[in-house]
PDB file of C-alpha atoms in Angstrom:
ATOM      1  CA  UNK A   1       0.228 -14.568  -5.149  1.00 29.00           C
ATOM      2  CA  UNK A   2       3.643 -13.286  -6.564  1.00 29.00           C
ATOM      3  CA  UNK A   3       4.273  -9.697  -5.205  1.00 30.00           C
ATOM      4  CA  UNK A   4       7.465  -8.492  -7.689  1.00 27.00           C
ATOM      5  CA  UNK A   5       9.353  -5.315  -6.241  1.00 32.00           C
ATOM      6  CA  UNK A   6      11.985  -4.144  -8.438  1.00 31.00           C
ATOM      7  CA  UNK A   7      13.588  -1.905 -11.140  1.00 31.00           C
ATOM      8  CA  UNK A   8      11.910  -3.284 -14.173  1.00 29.00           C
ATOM      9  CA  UNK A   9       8.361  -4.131 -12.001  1.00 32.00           C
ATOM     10  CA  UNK A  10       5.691  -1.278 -11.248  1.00 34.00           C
ATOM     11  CA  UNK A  11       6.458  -0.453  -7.490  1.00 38.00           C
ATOM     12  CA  UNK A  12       3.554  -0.801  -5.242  1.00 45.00           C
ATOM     13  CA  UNK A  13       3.258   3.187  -4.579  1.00 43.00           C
ATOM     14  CA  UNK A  14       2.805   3.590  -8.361  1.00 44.00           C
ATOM     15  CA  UNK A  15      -0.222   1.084  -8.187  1.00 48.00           C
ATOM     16  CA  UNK A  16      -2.166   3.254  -5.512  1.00 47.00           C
ATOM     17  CA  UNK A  17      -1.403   6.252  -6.616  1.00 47.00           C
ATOM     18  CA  UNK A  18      -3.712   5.453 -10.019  1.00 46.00           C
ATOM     19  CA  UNK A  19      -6.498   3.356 -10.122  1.00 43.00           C
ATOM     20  CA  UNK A  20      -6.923   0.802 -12.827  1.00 46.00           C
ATOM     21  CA  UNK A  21      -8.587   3.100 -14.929  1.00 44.00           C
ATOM     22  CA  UNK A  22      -6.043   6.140 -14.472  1.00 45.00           C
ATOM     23  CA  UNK A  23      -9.456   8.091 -13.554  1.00 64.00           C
ATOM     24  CA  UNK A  24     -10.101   9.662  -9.766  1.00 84.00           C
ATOM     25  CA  UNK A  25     -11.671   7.976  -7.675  1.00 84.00           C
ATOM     26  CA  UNK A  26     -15.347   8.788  -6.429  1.00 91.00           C
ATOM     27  CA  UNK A  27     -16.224  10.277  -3.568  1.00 92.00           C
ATOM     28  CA  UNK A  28     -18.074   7.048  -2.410  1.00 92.00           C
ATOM     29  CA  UNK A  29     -14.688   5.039  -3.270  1.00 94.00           C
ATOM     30  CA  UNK A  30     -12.687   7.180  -1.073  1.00 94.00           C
ATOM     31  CA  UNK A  31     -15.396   6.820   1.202  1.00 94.00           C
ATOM     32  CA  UNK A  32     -15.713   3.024   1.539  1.00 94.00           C
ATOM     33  CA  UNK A  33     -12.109   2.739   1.153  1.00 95.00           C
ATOM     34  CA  UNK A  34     -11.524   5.098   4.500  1.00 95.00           C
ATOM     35  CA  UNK A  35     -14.093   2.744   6.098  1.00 95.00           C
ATOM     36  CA  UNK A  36     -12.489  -0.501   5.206  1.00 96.00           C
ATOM     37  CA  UNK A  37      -8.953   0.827   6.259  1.00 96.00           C
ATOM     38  CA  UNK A  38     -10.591   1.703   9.755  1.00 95.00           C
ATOM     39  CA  UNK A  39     -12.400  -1.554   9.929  1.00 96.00           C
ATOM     40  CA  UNK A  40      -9.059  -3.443   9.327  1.00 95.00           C
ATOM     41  CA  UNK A  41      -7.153  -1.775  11.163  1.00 94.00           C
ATOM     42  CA  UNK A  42      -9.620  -2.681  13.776  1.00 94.00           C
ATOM     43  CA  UNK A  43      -9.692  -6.506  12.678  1.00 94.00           C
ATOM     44  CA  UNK A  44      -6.052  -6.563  12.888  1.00 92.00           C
ATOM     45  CA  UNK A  45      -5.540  -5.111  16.171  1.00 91.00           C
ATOM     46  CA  UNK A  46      -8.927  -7.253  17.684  1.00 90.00           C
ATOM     47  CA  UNK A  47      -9.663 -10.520  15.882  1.00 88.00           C
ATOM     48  CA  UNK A  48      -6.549 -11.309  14.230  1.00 86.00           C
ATOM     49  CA  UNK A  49      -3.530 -10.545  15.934  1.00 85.00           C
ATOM     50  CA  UNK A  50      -2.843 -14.046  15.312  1.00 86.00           C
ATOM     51  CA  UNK A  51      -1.633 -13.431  11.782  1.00 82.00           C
ATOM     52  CA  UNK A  52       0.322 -10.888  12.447  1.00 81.00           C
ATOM     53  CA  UNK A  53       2.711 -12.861  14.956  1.00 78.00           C
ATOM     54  CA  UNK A  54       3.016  -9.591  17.288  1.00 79.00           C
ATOM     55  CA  UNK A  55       4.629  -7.329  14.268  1.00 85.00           C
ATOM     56  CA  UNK A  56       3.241  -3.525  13.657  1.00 89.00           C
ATOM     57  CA  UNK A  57       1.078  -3.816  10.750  1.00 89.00           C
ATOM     58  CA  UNK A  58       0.313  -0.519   8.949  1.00 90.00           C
ATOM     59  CA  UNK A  59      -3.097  -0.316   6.363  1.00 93.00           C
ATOM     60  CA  UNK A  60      -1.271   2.228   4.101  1.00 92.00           C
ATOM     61  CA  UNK A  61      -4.350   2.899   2.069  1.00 93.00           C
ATOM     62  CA  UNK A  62      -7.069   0.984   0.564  1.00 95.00           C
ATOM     63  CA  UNK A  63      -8.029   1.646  -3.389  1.00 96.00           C
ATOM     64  CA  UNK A  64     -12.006   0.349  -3.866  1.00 96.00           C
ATOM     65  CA  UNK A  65     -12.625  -0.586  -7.704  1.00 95.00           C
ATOM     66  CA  UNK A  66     -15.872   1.577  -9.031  1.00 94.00           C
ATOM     67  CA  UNK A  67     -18.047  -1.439  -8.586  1.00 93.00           C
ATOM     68  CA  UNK A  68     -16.528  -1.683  -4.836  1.00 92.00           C
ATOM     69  CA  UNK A  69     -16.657  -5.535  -5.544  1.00 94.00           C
ATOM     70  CA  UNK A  70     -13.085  -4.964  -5.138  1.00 96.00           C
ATOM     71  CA  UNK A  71     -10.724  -3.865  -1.892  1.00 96.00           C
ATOM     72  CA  UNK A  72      -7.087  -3.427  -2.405  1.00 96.00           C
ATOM     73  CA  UNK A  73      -5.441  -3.129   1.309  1.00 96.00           C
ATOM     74  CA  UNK A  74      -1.218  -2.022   1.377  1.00 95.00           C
ATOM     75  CA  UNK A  75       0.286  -3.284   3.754  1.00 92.00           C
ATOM     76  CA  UNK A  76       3.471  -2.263   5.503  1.00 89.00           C
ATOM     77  CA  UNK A  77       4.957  -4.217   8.927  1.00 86.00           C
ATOM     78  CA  UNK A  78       7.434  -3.296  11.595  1.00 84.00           C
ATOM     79  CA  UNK A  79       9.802  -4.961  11.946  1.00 78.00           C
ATOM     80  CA  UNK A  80       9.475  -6.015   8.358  1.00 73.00           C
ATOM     81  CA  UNK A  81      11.957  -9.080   8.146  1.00 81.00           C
ATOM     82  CA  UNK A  82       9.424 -11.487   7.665  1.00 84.00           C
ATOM     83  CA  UNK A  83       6.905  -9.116   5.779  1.00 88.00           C
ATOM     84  CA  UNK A  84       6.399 -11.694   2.910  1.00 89.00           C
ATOM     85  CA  UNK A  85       5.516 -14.480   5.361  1.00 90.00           C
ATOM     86  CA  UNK A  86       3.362 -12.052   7.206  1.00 90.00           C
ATOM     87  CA  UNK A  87       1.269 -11.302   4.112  1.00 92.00           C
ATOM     88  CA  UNK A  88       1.044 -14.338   2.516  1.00 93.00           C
ATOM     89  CA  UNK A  89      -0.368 -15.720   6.171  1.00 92.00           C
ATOM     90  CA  UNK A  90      -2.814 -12.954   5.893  1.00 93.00           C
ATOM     91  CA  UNK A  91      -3.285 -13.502   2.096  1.00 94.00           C
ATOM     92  CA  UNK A  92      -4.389 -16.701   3.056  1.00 94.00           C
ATOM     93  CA  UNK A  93      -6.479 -15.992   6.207  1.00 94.00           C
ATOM     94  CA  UNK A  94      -8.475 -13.696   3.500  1.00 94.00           C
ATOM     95  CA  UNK A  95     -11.470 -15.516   3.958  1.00 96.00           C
ATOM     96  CA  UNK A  96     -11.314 -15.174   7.828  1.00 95.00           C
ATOM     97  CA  UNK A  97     -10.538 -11.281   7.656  1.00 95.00           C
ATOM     98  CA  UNK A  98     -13.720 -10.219   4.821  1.00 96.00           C
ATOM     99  CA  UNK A  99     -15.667 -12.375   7.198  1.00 95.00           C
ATOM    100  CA  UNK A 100     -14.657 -10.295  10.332  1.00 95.00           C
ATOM    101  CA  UNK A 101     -15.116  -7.111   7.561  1.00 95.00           C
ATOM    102  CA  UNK A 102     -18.302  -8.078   6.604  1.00 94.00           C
ATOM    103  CA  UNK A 103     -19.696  -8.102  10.319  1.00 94.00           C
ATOM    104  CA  UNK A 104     -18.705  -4.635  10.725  1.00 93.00           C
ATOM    105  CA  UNK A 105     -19.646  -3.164   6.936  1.00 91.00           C
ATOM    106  CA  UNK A 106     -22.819  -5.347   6.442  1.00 89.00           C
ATOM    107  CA  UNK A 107     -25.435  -2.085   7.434  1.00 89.00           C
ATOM    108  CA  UNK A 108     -23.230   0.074   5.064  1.00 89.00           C
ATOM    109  CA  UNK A 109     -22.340  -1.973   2.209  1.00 88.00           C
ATOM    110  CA  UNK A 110     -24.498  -4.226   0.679  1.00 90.00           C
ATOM    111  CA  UNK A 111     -21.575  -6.646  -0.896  1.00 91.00           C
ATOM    112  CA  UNK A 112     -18.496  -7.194   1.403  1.00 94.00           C
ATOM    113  CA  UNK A 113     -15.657  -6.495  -1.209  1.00 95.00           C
ATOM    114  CA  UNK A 114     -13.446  -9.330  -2.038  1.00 96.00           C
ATOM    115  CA  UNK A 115      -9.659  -8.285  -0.096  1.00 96.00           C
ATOM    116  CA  UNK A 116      -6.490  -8.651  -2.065  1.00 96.00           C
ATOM    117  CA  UNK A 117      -3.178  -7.693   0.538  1.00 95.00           C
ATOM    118  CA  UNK A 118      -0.137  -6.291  -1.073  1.00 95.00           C
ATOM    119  CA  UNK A 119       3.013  -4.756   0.223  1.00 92.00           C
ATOM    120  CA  UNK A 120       3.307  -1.787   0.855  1.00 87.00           C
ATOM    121  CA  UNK A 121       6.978  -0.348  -0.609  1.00 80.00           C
ATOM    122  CA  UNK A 122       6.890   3.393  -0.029  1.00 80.00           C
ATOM    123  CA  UNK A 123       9.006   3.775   2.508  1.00 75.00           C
ATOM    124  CA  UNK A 124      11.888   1.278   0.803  1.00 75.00           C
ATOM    125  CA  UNK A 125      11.392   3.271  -2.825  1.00 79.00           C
ATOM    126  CA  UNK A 126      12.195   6.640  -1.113  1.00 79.00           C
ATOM    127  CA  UNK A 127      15.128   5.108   0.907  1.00 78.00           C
ATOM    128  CA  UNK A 128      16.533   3.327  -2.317  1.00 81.00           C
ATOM    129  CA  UNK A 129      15.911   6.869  -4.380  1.00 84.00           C
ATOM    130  CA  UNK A 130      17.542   8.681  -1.276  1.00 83.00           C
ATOM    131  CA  UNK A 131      20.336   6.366  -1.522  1.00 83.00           C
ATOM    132  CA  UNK A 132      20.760   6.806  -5.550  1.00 85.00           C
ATOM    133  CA  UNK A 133      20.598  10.822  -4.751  1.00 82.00           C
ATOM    134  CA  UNK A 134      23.181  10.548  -2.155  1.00 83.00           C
ATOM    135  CA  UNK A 135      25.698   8.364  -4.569  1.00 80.00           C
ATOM    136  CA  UNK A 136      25.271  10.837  -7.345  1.00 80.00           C
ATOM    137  CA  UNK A 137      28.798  12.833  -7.941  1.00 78.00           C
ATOM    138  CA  UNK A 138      27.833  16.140  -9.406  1.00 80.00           C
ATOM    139  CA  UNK A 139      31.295  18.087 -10.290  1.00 80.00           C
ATOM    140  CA  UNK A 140      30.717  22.158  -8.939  1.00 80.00           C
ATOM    141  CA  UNK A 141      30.264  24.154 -12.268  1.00 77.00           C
ATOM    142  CA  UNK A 142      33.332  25.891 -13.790  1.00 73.00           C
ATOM    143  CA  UNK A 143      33.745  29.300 -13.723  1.00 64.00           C
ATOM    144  CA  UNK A 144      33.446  29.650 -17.149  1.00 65.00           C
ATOM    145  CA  UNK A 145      30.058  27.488 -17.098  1.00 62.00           C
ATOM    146  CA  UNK A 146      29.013  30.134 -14.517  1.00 59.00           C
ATOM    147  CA  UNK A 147      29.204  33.139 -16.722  1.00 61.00           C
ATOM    148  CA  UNK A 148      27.317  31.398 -19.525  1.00 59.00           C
ATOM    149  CA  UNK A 149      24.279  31.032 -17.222  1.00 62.00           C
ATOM    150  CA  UNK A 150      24.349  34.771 -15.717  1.00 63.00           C
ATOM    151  CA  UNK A 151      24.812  35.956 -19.170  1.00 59.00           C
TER     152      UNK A 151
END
């Protein structure tokens, strides 16, 4: 899987903020996606701290599709220099971590949802925006300027 953070690309915090169908999300989404978040969390800190090779990992939220067939999990590590290896290991324990899931969910859920991992890029939008603010050179208004807008 191809995670593309950039200018031109849809950032990551724009994906979770809206789900697929730009509607809100149910009450049992939010619901089963608090559950799952808690439950890997758990997973990660428990039964596979081998994928995360001793890095913080963060479960930044976790979007359920309206059929819940479907659990979207962002990700965020500290220290993040090898965040892509770290979530491509995990993308591709996925079959390992919805098994550990479905031991905890299986008296609440009928269907364990299938898991996709992305990165999480919150905190790297706001410090790039930051950074664009910061670079900005806004000349102070003119006098002149100034009476035109008390006017």
């Amino acid at each position: 899987m191809v995670i593309l953070i950039g200018d031109a690309e849809t950032t990551v915090s724009q994906k979770y903020h809206h789900s697929d169908t730009d509607q809100m999300e149910s009450k049992r989404q939010q619901k089963v996606g608090r559950q799952i978040q808690k439950d890997l969390g758990e997973i990660f800190q428990k039964d596979a701290q081998h994928l995360t090779s001793g890095s913080f990992i963060t479960i930044t939220a976790v979007r359920v599709t309206p059929d819940l067939g479907i659990a979207r999990a962002y990700l965020s590590f500290l220290p993040d220099k090898n965040k892509n290896f770290l979530l491509q290991n995990i993308q591709e324990n996925t079959r390992f971590i919805r098994t550990k899931l479905g031991e905890r969910v299986r008296h609440q859920l009928r269907i364990v949802p299938h898991l996709q991992f992305y990165l999480d890029d919150t905190a790297e939008y706001a410090a790039k925006m930051d950074l664009l603010f910061s670079d900005l050179v806004i000349p102070p208004a003119s006098a002149e300027e100034d009476e035109d807008t008390n006017s």
